[in-house]
mmCIF file of C-alpha atoms in Angstrom:
data_model
loop_
_atom_site.group_PDB
_atom_site.id
_atom_site.type_symbol
_atom_site.label_atom_id
_atom_site.label_comp_id
_atom_site.label_asym_id
_atom_site.label_seq_id
_atom_site.Cartn_x
_atom_site.Cartn_y
_atom_site.Cartn_z
ATOM 1 C CA UNK V 1 110.652 106.393 131.277
ATOM 2 C CA UNK V 2 108.478 109.489 130.844
ATOM 3 C CA UNK V 3 109.955 111.108 133.956
ATOM 4 C CA UNK V 4 113.512 110.540 132.715
ATOM 5 C CA UNK V 5 112.515 111.752 129.258
ATOM 6 C CA UNK V 6 111.338 115.036 130.731
ATOM 7 C CA UNK V 7 114.325 115.292 133.093
ATOM 8 C CA UNK V 8 117.244 114.312 130.878
ATOM 9 C CA UNK V 9 116.220 114.794 127.234
ATOM 10 C CA UNK V 10 116.323 118.426 126.120
ATOM 11 C CA UNK V 11 112.829 119.603 125.227
ATOM 12 C CA UNK V 12 111.874 121.876 122.341
ATOM 13 C CA UNK V 13 108.399 122.781 123.576
ATOM 14 C CA UNK V 14 106.764 123.177 126.996
ATOM 15 C CA UNK V 15 104.222 120.435 126.248
ATOM 16 C CA UNK V 16 105.734 117.563 124.233
ATOM 17 C CA UNK V 17 103.369 114.927 122.853
ATOM 18 C CA UNK V 18 105.164 112.336 124.973
ATOM 19 C CA UNK V 19 104.232 109.141 123.145
ATOM 20 C CA UNK V 20 106.575 106.332 124.208
ATOM 21 C CA UNK V 21 107.349 104.535 120.966
ATOM 22 C CA UNK V 22 108.049 100.825 121.191
ATOM 23 C CA UNK V 23 107.875 99.873 117.526
ATOM 24 C CA UNK V 24 106.974 100.817 113.986
ATOM 25 C CA UNK V 25 105.462 98.907 111.090
ATOM 26 C CA UNK V 26 104.465 100.375 107.733
ATOM 27 C CA UNK V 27 102.277 103.417 108.322
ATOM 28 C CA UNK V 28 101.886 102.595 112.027
ATOM 29 C CA UNK V 29 103.754 103.478 115.208
ATOM 30 C CA UNK V 30 103.191 101.357 118.320
ATOM 31 C CA UNK V 31 103.424 102.695 121.858
ATOM 32 C CA UNK V 32 104.652 100.978 125.020
ATOM 33 C CA UNK V 33 101.131 99.726 125.759
ATOM 34 C CA UNK V 34 100.769 98.134 122.342
ATOM 35 C CA UNK V 35 98.413 100.786 120.959
ATOM 36 C CA UNK V 36 98.800 101.358 117.230
ATOM 37 C CA UNK V 37 98.783 104.851 115.746
ATOM 38 C CA UNK V 38 98.485 105.583 112.056
ATOM 39 C CA UNK V 39 101.291 108.073 111.384
ATOM 40 C CA UNK V 40 99.754 110.709 109.147
ATOM 41 C CA UNK V 41 102.874 112.910 109.191
ATOM 42 C CA UNK V 42 105.651 110.305 108.689
ATOM 43 C CA UNK V 43 108.064 112.036 111.051
ATOM 44 C CA UNK V 44 107.536 115.334 109.168
ATOM 45 C CA UNK V 45 107.943 113.656 105.794
ATOM 46 C CA UNK V 46 110.959 111.526 106.732
ATOM 47 C CA UNK V 47 109.517 108.008 106.549
ATOM 48 C CA UNK V 48 108.580 108.174 102.885
ATOM 49 C CA UNK V 49 108.273 104.379 102.658
ATOM 50 C CA UNK V 50 106.840 103.981 106.137
ATOM 51 C CA UNK V 51 108.426 102.575 109.269
ATOM 52 C CA UNK V 52 110.780 99.589 109.123
ATOM 53 C CA UNK V 53 110.455 99.111 105.386
ATOM 54 C CA UNK V 54 112.077 95.712 104.704
ATOM 55 C CA UNK V 55 114.389 96.982 101.947
ATOM 56 C CA UNK V 56 115.646 99.861 104.090
ATOM 57 C CA UNK V 57 116.111 97.712 107.200
ATOM 58 C CA UNK V 58 117.998 95.051 105.243
ATOM 59 C CA UNK V 59 120.275 97.658 103.637
ATOM 60 C CA UNK V 60 121.053 99.256 107.013
ATOM 61 C CA UNK V 61 121.772 95.912 108.689
ATOM 62 C CA UNK V 62 123.961 94.720 105.827
ATOM 63 C CA UNK V 63 126.041 97.900 105.756
ATOM 64 C CA UNK V 64 126.327 98.081 109.565
ATOM 65 C CA UNK V 65 127.740 94.574 109.507
ATOM 66 C CA UNK V 66 130.263 95.494 106.794
ATOM 67 C CA UNK V 67 131.716 98.801 107.998
ATOM 68 C CA UNK V 68 130.448 102.075 109.395
ATOM 69 C CA UNK V 69 132.440 105.281 109.901
ATOM 70 C CA UNK V 70 135.860 105.349 108.234
ATOM 71 C CA UNK V 71 137.314 108.831 107.659
ATOM 72 C CA UNK V 72 136.102 112.398 107.201
ATOM 73 C CA UNK V 73 133.741 112.496 104.232
ATOM 74 C CA UNK V 74 135.235 112.762 100.760
ATOM 75 C CA UNK V 75 138.544 110.918 101.210
ATOM 76 C CA UNK V 76 137.787 107.200 100.878
ATOM 77 C CA UNK V 77 135.805 105.519 98.104
ATOM 78 C CA UNK V 78 132.755 104.148 99.945
ATOM 79 C CA UNK V 79 130.441 102.061 97.806
ATOM 80 C CA UNK V 80 127.109 103.177 99.256
ATOM 81 C CA UNK V 81 128.043 106.856 98.790
ATOM 82 C CA UNK V 82 129.165 106.299 95.218
ATOM 83 C CA UNK V 83 126.176 104.158 94.259
ATOM 84 C CA UNK V 84 123.672 106.578 95.784
ATOM 85 C CA UNK V 85 125.286 109.638 94.168
ATOM 86 C CA UNK V 86 125.413 107.883 90.793
ATOM 87 C CA UNK V 87 121.790 106.734 90.911
ATOM 88 C CA UNK V 88 120.587 110.106 92.181
ATOM 89 C CA UNK V 89 122.357 112.043 89.434
ATOM 90 C CA UNK V 90 120.904 109.676 86.828
ATOM 91 C CA UNK V 91 117.436 110.917 87.841
ATOM 92 C CA UNK V 92 118.385 114.603 87.600
ATOM 93 C CA UNK V 93 119.133 117.065 84.775
ATOM 94 C CA UNK V 94 122.693 116.971 83.424
ATOM 95 C CA UNK V 95 123.693 120.140 85.263
ATOM 96 C CA UNK V 96 123.014 118.463 88.628
ATOM 97 C CA UNK V 97 125.711 115.819 88.470
ATOM 98 C CA UNK V 98 127.656 116.187 91.729
ATOM 99 C CA UNK V 99 126.458 115.380 95.253
ATOM 100 C CA UNK V 100 127.744 116.585 98.599
ATOM 101 C CA UNK V 101 126.237 114.435 101.361
ATOM 102 C CA UNK V 102 125.331 115.924 104.732
ATOM 103 C CA UNK V 103 123.702 114.711 107.941
ATOM 104 C CA UNK V 104 120.568 116.840 107.682
ATOM 105 C CA UNK V 105 118.614 119.399 105.718
ATOM 106 C CA UNK V 106 119.918 122.403 107.603
ATOM 107 C CA UNK V 107 123.492 121.272 106.900
ATOM 108 C CA UNK V 108 122.620 121.013 103.218
ATOM 109 C CA UNK V 109 121.405 124.621 103.377
ATOM 110 C CA UNK V 110 124.601 125.750 105.092
ATOM 111 C CA UNK V 111 126.790 124.022 102.514
ATOM 112 C CA UNK V 112 124.781 125.470 99.625
ATOM 113 C CA UNK V 113 125.068 128.984 101.078
ATOM 114 C CA UNK V 114 128.845 128.649 101.345
ATOM 115 C CA UNK V 115 129.002 127.290 97.803
ATOM 116 C CA UNK V 116 126.962 130.228 96.464
ATOM 117 C CA UNK V 117 129.222 132.763 98.189
ATOM 118 C CA UNK V 118 132.322 130.983 96.904
ATOM 119 C CA UNK V 119 131.071 130.885 93.320
ATOM 120 C CA UNK V 120 129.674 134.402 93.029
ATOM 121 C CA UNK V 121 131.936 136.323 95.398
ATOM 122 C CA UNK V 122 128.749 137.902 96.777
ATOM 123 C CA UNK V 123 127.293 137.800 100.269
ATOM 124 C CA UNK V 124 123.601 138.635 99.832
ATOM 125 C CA UNK V 125 120.781 136.106 99.941
ATOM 126 C CA UNK V 126 117.107 136.331 99.102
ATOM 127 C CA UNK V 127 114.601 133.982 100.705
ATOM 128 C CA UNK V 128 110.837 133.886 101.025
ATOM 129 C CA UNK V 129 108.839 135.102 103.987
ATOM 130 C CA UNK V 130 107.367 132.278 106.070
ATOM 131 C CA UNK V 131 109.892 129.806 104.714
ATOM 132 C CA UNK V 132 111.795 127.343 106.832
ATOM 133 C CA UNK V 133 115.247 126.094 105.884
ATOM 134 C CA UNK V 134 116.655 124.950 109.227
ATOM 135 C CA UNK V 135 117.737 126.132 112.668
ATOM 136 C CA UNK V 136 121.507 126.555 112.453
ATOM 137 C CA UNK V 137 122.608 130.167 112.340
ATOM 138 C CA UNK V 138 123.051 130.560 108.588
ATOM 139 C CA UNK V 139 119.819 128.733 107.757
ATOM 140 C CA UNK V 140 117.948 130.531 110.542
ATOM 141 C CA UNK V 141 119.093 133.856 109.080
ATOM 142 C CA UNK V 142 116.848 133.124 106.102
ATOM 143 C CA UNK V 143 113.763 132.993 108.313
ATOM 144 C CA UNK V 144 111.068 135.666 108.524
ATOM 145 C CA UNK V 145 109.168 136.562 110.656
ATOM 146 C CA UNK V 146 111.825 136.667 113.345
ATOM 147 C CA UNK V 147 109.758 135.170 116.186
ATOM 148 C CA UNK V 148 111.937 132.064 116.359
ATOM 149 C CA UNK V 149 115.269 133.780 115.771
ATOM 150 C CA UNK V 150 115.201 137.142 117.581
ATOM 151 C CA UNK V 151 116.616 135.780 120.879
ATOM 152 C CA UNK V 152 119.655 134.524 118.928
ATOM 153 C CA UNK V 153 120.511 137.695 117.028
ATOM 154 C CA UNK V 154 122.741 138.857 115.476
ATOM 155 C CA UNK V 155 122.581 136.279 112.732
ATOM 156 C CA UNK V 156 123.951 136.398 109.185
ATOM 157 C CA UNK V 157 123.605 139.877 107.634
ATOM 158 C CA UNK V 158 122.623 140.625 104.058
ATOM 159 C CA UNK V 159 119.414 138.571 103.849
ATOM 160 C CA UNK V 160 116.458 140.075 101.958
ATOM 161 C CA UNK V 161 112.989 138.583 101.870
ATOM 162 C CA UNK V 162 110.326 138.394 99.216
ATOM 163 C CA UNK V 163 106.778 137.099 99.343
ATOM 164 C CA UNK V 164 106.052 133.797 97.648
ATOM 165 C CA UNK V 165 104.294 134.369 94.290
ATOM 166 C CA UNK V 166 104.899 138.134 94.481
ATOM 167 C CA UNK V 167 105.810 139.557 91.048
ATOM 168 C CA UNK V 168 106.945 143.033 92.105
ATOM 169 C CA UNK V 169 109.219 141.507 94.785
ATOM 170 C CA UNK V 170 111.564 140.096 92.142
ATOM 171 C CA UNK V 171 113.423 143.413 91.996
ATOM 172 C CA UNK V 172 114.927 142.471 95.365
ATOM 173 C CA UNK V 173 117.098 139.984 93.468
ATOM 174 C CA UNK V 174 120.084 142.115 92.407
ATOM 175 C CA UNK V 175 123.703 141.874 91.340
ATOM 176 C CA UNK V 176 124.574 141.766 95.056
ATOM 177 C CA UNK V 177 122.624 138.532 95.483
ATOM 178 C CA UNK V 178 124.683 135.367 95.785
ATOM 179 C CA UNK V 179 121.625 133.126 95.674
ATOM 180 C CA UNK V 180 117.882 132.977 95.932
ATOM 181 C CA UNK V 181 116.809 130.144 98.239
ATOM 182 C CA UNK V 182 113.240 128.930 97.862
ATOM 183 C CA UNK V 183 111.238 125.904 98.846
ATOM 184 C CA UNK V 184 109.796 124.565 95.611
ATOM 185 C CA UNK V 185 106.559 124.221 97.587
ATOM 186 C CA UNK V 186 106.366 126.256 100.782
ATOM 187 C CA UNK V 187 105.986 123.822 103.654
ATOM 188 C CA UNK V 188 105.533 125.557 107.001
ATOM 189 C CA UNK V 189 103.276 128.263 105.586
ATOM 190 C CA UNK V 190 100.772 125.477 105.045
ATOM 191 C CA UNK V 191 101.533 123.981 101.602
ATOM 192 C CA UNK V 192 101.729 126.895 99.164
ATOM 193 C CA UNK V 193 102.600 126.072 95.562
ATOM 194 C CA UNK V 194 104.283 128.581 93.258
ATOM 195 C CA UNK V 195 102.490 129.900 90.226
ATOM 196 C CA UNK V 196 104.377 128.392 87.247
ATOM 197 C CA UNK V 197 104.857 131.801 85.629
ATOM 198 C CA UNK V 198 106.228 133.204 88.893
ATOM 199 C CA UNK V 199 108.857 130.533 89.481
ATOM 200 C CA UNK V 200 109.898 130.869 85.830
ATOM 201 C CA UNK V 201 110.275 134.617 86.409
ATOM 202 C CA UNK V 202 112.465 133.880 89.449
ATOM 203 C CA UNK V 203 114.670 131.664 87.289
ATOM 204 C CA UNK V 204 114.974 134.395 84.637
ATOM 205 C CA UNK V 205 115.757 137.068 87.230
ATOM 206 C CA UNK V 206 118.512 134.911 88.704
ATOM 207 C CA UNK V 207 119.998 134.445 85.233
ATOM 208 C CA UNK V 208 119.821 138.201 84.553
ATOM 209 C CA UNK V 209 121.590 139.148 87.798
ATOM 210 C CA UNK V 210 124.061 136.262 88.015
ATOM 211 C CA UNK V 211 122.497 134.975 91.211
ATOM 212 C CA UNK V 212 122.216 131.234 91.775
ATOM 213 C CA UNK V 213 118.845 129.582 92.293
ATOM 214 C CA UNK V 214 118.771 127.123 95.191
ATOM 215 C CA UNK V 215 115.629 125.000 95.476
ATOM 216 C CA UNK V 216 114.959 123.426 98.844
ATOM 217 C CA UNK V 217 113.233 120.071 98.320
ATOM 218 C CA UNK V 218 114.016 118.795 101.798
ATOM 219 C CA UNK V 219 110.300 118.162 102.294
ATOM 220 C CA UNK V 220 109.023 118.375 98.705
ATOM 221 C CA UNK V 221 111.380 115.780 97.236
ATOM 222 C CA UNK V 222 111.342 111.975 97.027
ATOM 223 C CA UNK V 223 107.906 111.667 95.427
ATOM 224 C CA UNK V 224 105.962 113.695 97.983
ATOM 225 C CA UNK V 225 104.285 115.947 95.396
ATOM 226 C CA UNK V 226 103.643 113.290 92.730
ATOM 227 C CA UNK V 227 106.981 113.429 90.919
ATOM 228 C CA UNK V 228 110.350 112.350 92.257
ATOM 229 C CA UNK V 229 111.314 116.033 92.550
ATOM 230 C CA UNK V 230 108.783 118.846 92.688
ATOM 231 C CA UNK V 231 110.750 121.141 90.358
ATOM 232 C CA UNK V 232 110.105 118.684 87.515
ATOM 233 C CA UNK V 233 106.493 119.903 87.451
ATOM 234 C CA UNK V 234 107.533 123.471 86.666
ATOM 235 C CA UNK V 235 110.001 122.992 83.825
ATOM 236 C CA UNK V 236 112.897 124.730 85.540
ATOM 237 C CA UNK V 237 116.252 123.528 86.841
ATOM 238 C CA UNK V 238 117.922 124.940 89.964
ATOM 239 C CA UNK V 239 121.640 125.625 90.181
ATOM 240 C CA UNK V 240 121.696 123.823 93.534
ATOM 241 C CA UNK V 241 119.170 121.289 94.809
ATOM 242 C CA UNK V 242 118.699 120.519 98.514
ATOM 243 C CA UNK V 243 117.510 117.132 99.788
ATOM 244 C CA UNK V 244 117.007 115.483 103.188
ATOM 245 C CA UNK V 245 114.129 114.019 105.268
ATOM 246 C CA UNK V 246 112.604 111.347 102.981
ATOM 247 C CA UNK V 247 115.954 111.062 101.198
ATOM 248 C CA UNK V 248 117.296 108.911 104.050
ATOM 249 C CA UNK V 249 114.135 106.917 104.672
ATOM 250 C CA UNK V 250 114.483 107.236 108.451
ATOM 251 C CA UNK V 251 118.258 107.594 108.685
ATOM 252 C CA UNK V 252 119.994 111.000 109.022
ATOM 253 C CA UNK V 253 120.915 112.004 105.482
ATOM 254 C CA UNK V 254 120.868 115.183 103.438
ATOM 255 C CA UNK V 255 122.607 116.523 100.349
ATOM 256 C CA UNK V 256 123.202 119.557 98.211
ATOM 257 C CA UNK V 257 123.544 118.806 94.518
ATOM 258 C CA UNK V 258 125.100 121.012 91.849
ATOM 259 C CA UNK V 259 127.317 120.729 88.784
ATOM 260 C CA UNK V 260 130.790 119.326 89.237
ATOM 261 C CA UNK V 261 132.176 122.620 87.913
ATOM 262 C CA UNK V 262 130.486 124.541 90.725
ATOM 263 C CA UNK V 263 131.209 121.995 93.425
ATOM 264 C CA UNK V 264 134.934 121.883 92.624
ATOM 265 C CA UNK V 265 135.300 125.400 94.010
ATOM 266 C CA UNK V 266 135.051 123.927 97.519
ATOM 267 C CA UNK V 267 138.269 121.924 96.997
ATOM 268 C CA UNK V 268 140.687 124.858 96.487
ATOM 269 C CA UNK V 269 141.466 128.284 97.981
ATOM 270 C CA UNK V 270 141.191 126.919 100.616
ATOM 271 C CA UNK V 271 141.517 123.182 100.342
ATOM 272 C CA UNK V 272 138.812 121.446 102.426
ATOM 273 C CA UNK V 273 136.529 124.445 101.905
ATOM 274 C CA UNK V 274 133.614 122.479 103.318
ATOM 275 C CA UNK V 275 134.042 119.309 105.361
ATOM 276 C CA UNK V 276 131.928 117.067 107.567
ATOM 277 C CA UNK V 277 132.852 114.127 109.756
ATOM 278 C CA UNK V 278 129.647 112.120 109.503
ATOM 279 C CA UNK V 279 128.032 113.470 106.326
ATOM 280 C CA UNK V 280 127.430 110.654 103.860
ATOM 281 C CA UNK V 281 127.725 108.021 106.582
ATOM 282 C CA UNK V 282 127.848 104.613 104.847
ATOM 283 C CA UNK V 283 124.848 103.281 106.774
ATOM 284 C CA UNK V 284 122.739 106.370 106.030
ATOM 285 C CA UNK V 285 123.711 106.202 102.362
ATOM 286 C CA UNK V 286 122.745 102.520 102.294
ATOM 287 C CA UNK V 287 119.301 103.499 103.567
ATOM 288 C CA UNK V 288 119.041 106.330 101.043
ATOM 289 C CA UNK V 289 120.054 104.013 98.224
ATOM 290 C CA UNK V 290 117.371 101.506 99.254
ATOM 291 C CA UNK V 291 114.730 104.273 99.300
ATOM 292 C CA UNK V 292 115.686 105.626 95.887
ATOM 293 C CA UNK V 293 115.822 102.161 94.333
ATOM 294 C CA UNK V 294 112.399 101.329 95.767
ATOM 295 C CA UNK V 295 110.882 104.515 94.352
ATOM 296 C CA UNK V 296 112.424 103.826 90.940
ATOM 297 C CA UNK V 297 111.723 100.080 90.815
ATOM 298 C CA UNK V 298 108.173 100.443 92.123
ATOM 299 C CA UNK V 299 106.911 103.596 90.397
ATOM 300 C CA UNK V 300 103.395 102.974 91.715
ATOM 301 C CA UNK V 301 104.487 104.580 94.989
ATOM 302 C CA UNK V 302 104.666 107.932 93.187
ATOM 303 C CA UNK V 303 102.133 107.292 90.419
ATOM 304 C CA UNK V 304 99.403 106.647 92.978
ATOM 305 C CA UNK V 305 99.954 109.998 94.703
ATOM 306 C CA UNK V 306 97.490 112.026 92.552
ATOM 307 C CA UNK V 307 94.718 109.452 93.106
ATOM 308 C CA UNK V 308 95.285 109.465 96.862
ATOM 309 C CA UNK V 309 95.381 113.259 96.851
ATOM 310 C CA UNK V 310 92.025 113.359 95.054
ATOM 311 C CA UNK V 311 90.584 110.820 97.502
ATOM 312 C CA UNK V 312 91.409 113.025 100.489
ATOM 313 C CA UNK V 313 89.822 116.029 98.764
ATOM 314 C CA UNK V 314 86.631 114.015 98.233
ATOM 315 C CA UNK V 315 86.514 112.731 101.809
ATOM 316 C CA UNK V 316 87.610 115.695 103.900
ATOM 317 C CA UNK V 317 84.535 117.846 103.576
ATOM 318 C CA UNK V 318 83.194 119.501 106.721
ATOM 319 C CA UNK V 319 81.767 122.930 107.619
ATOM 320 C CA UNK V 320 84.743 123.563 109.936
ATOM 321 C CA UNK V 321 87.271 122.992 107.131
ATOM 322 C CA UNK V 322 87.940 126.426 105.631
ATOM 323 C CA UNK V 323 90.361 125.257 102.982
ATOM 324 C CA UNK V 324 92.296 122.177 101.912
ATOM 325 C CA UNK V 325 95.570 122.940 100.136
ATOM 326 C CA UNK V 326 97.632 120.127 98.707
ATOM 327 C CA UNK V 327 100.717 119.241 96.706
ATOM 328 C CA UNK V 328 100.416 115.496 96.217
ATOM 329 C CA UNK V 329 100.366 113.551 99.494
ATOM 330 C CA UNK V 330 101.163 116.727 101.378
ATOM 331 C CA UNK V 331 98.253 118.749 102.651
ATOM 332 C CA UNK V 332 97.139 121.550 104.937
ATOM 333 C CA UNK V 333 93.633 121.305 106.371
ATOM 334 C CA UNK V 334 92.809 124.857 107.417
ATOM 335 C CA UNK V 335 90.451 125.396 110.358
ATOM 336 C CA UNK V 336 89.376 128.506 112.275
ATOM 337 C CA UNK V 337 92.222 128.898 114.759
ATOM 338 C CA UNK V 338 94.973 127.192 116.741
ATOM 339 C CA UNK V 339 92.618 126.175 119.546
ATOM 340 C CA UNK V 340 90.526 124.205 117.059
ATOM 341 C CA UNK V 341 93.666 122.663 115.556
ATOM 342 C CA UNK V 342 94.944 121.585 118.979
ATOM 343 C CA UNK V 343 91.570 120.105 119.834
ATOM 344 C CA UNK V 344 91.481 118.077 116.622
ATOM 345 C CA UNK V 345 95.084 116.898 117.057
ATOM 346 C CA UNK V 346 94.241 115.691 120.572
ATOM 347 C CA UNK V 347 91.054 114.014 119.365
ATOM 348 C CA UNK V 348 92.916 112.256 116.569
ATOM 349 C CA UNK V 349 95.654 111.075 118.928
ATOM 350 C CA UNK V 350 93.079 109.629 121.306
ATOM 351 C CA UNK V 351 91.609 107.685 118.369
ATOM 352 C CA UNK V 352 95.013 106.408 117.178
ATOM 353 C CA UNK V 353 95.922 108.959 114.505
ATOM 354 C CA UNK V 354 99.029 111.173 114.610
ATOM 355 C CA UNK V 355 98.676 114.627 113.055
ATOM 356 C CA UNK V 356 100.456 117.933 113.564
ATOM 357 C CA UNK V 357 100.378 121.654 112.706
ATOM 358 C CA UNK V 358 102.679 123.995 110.780
ATOM 359 C CA UNK V 359 105.347 126.362 112.075
ATOM 360 C CA UNK V 360 103.962 129.432 110.282
ATOM 361 C CA UNK V 361 100.347 128.325 110.010
ATOM 362 C CA UNK V 362 98.822 127.318 113.320
ATOM 363 C CA UNK V 363 95.349 127.169 111.785
ATOM 364 C CA UNK V 364 96.111 124.100 109.688
ATOM 365 C CA UNK V 365 96.515 120.367 110.259
ATOM 366 C CA UNK V 366 99.462 118.706 108.540
ATOM 367 C CA UNK V 367 98.913 115.615 106.389
ATOM 368 C CA UNK V 368 102.066 113.988 105.004
ATOM 369 C CA UNK V 369 101.770 110.199 105.386
ATOM 370 C CA UNK V 370 104.165 107.601 104.019
ATOM 371 C CA UNK V 371 103.735 107.235 100.262
ATOM 372 C CA UNK V 372 102.923 103.573 100.934
ATOM 373 C CA UNK V 373 99.646 104.384 102.695
ATOM 374 C CA UNK V 374 96.694 102.532 101.165
ATOM 375 C CA UNK V 375 93.430 104.120 100.095
ATOM 376 C CA UNK V 376 91.654 102.184 102.867
ATOM 377 C CA UNK V 377 94.069 103.608 105.445
ATOM 378 C CA UNK V 378 93.545 107.104 104.046
ATOM 379 C CA UNK V 379 89.785 106.635 104.252
ATOM 380 C CA UNK V 380 90.078 105.601 107.904
ATOM 381 C CA UNK V 381 92.336 108.563 108.690
ATOM 382 C CA UNK V 382 89.949 111.024 107.055
ATOM 383 C CA UNK V 383 87.078 109.467 109.016
ATOM 384 C CA UNK V 384 88.978 110.027 112.266
ATOM 385 C CA UNK V 385 89.641 113.666 111.407
ATOM 386 C CA UNK V 386 85.946 114.187 110.639
ATOM 387 C CA UNK V 387 85.013 112.529 113.952
ATOM 388 C CA UNK V 388 87.421 114.801 115.829
ATOM 389 C CA UNK V 389 85.972 117.830 114.069
ATOM 390 C CA UNK V 390 82.447 116.818 115.015
ATOM 391 C CA UNK V 391 83.112 116.431 118.768
#
């Protein structure tokens, strides 16, 4: 199996982790030899309720046995799409009342960029340095530094970058800017939260220049930071909200959400201004609906996040830990260098704990477990990390 994996499955790195997964249960993944691994990264924040959550599995099985793909998205009335969009909008401010479903986060970014250009008639975008919004060409154009994109240039022109939490950078948002695209909490730079006054200033600058504000909550959403959506903690409302990863609970699902007035511009001049064959797939929407209902019906999943966050801060204390940044159950454990990070990742894996690093911060370990992780499981995971640091 491993030989065929390496031969026939396209690789994204020269040294893949190569775990052969045979099953999943709650916060655990199980390999082909029956070894259990506590998944401390939840598929990069995807498995918000853990692996094989009964409500999600039942919803997927029920919908798969009813019907699956029907027609290009947006033509037929499909109950799981409608129910998920309705429930989602009920949790959001009034101005975010219309949902366009996609297959992934990067597709949500692409759709939002097209929507911003269509609405404003402008072509410029402003994004943050060391942000990550996806790997398709439009989304990749937002990336800086260019290490990951340079071999694929030219990409989309007209993209300007600012530094997260930089006040004097706000002048880069001008009347040529179609939209500012920001992660509400920067993910791949190692969990960097905005200063409240700064993100408010971004909102004001967008209003002054007529630019739209797009908040990317592909990783920050679905309870990860201690509220259903991270922007709720800052008292602002984006013009367009991006969701994916935990939104589908393990199934491929993303969305960009805006007002109906804005979204209607994609239906005329030209008609079918943005279309997708599999976006909003009924089975994926069934999974997303089950996740959202679970988070609403069992608010302890999100309410317990601050306590679990505090627990990790109390436990993860070691001379080799330079800093521990967090936004709810989403943390970056900063060490000296990438060699130390790799050594700890390998030590954790050997002991049955899955961790990872960050795209723009190789000095930090990623912690983003399922929200369902217990305090006892967190204590064990922290103990493993400390053991790996000590050896």
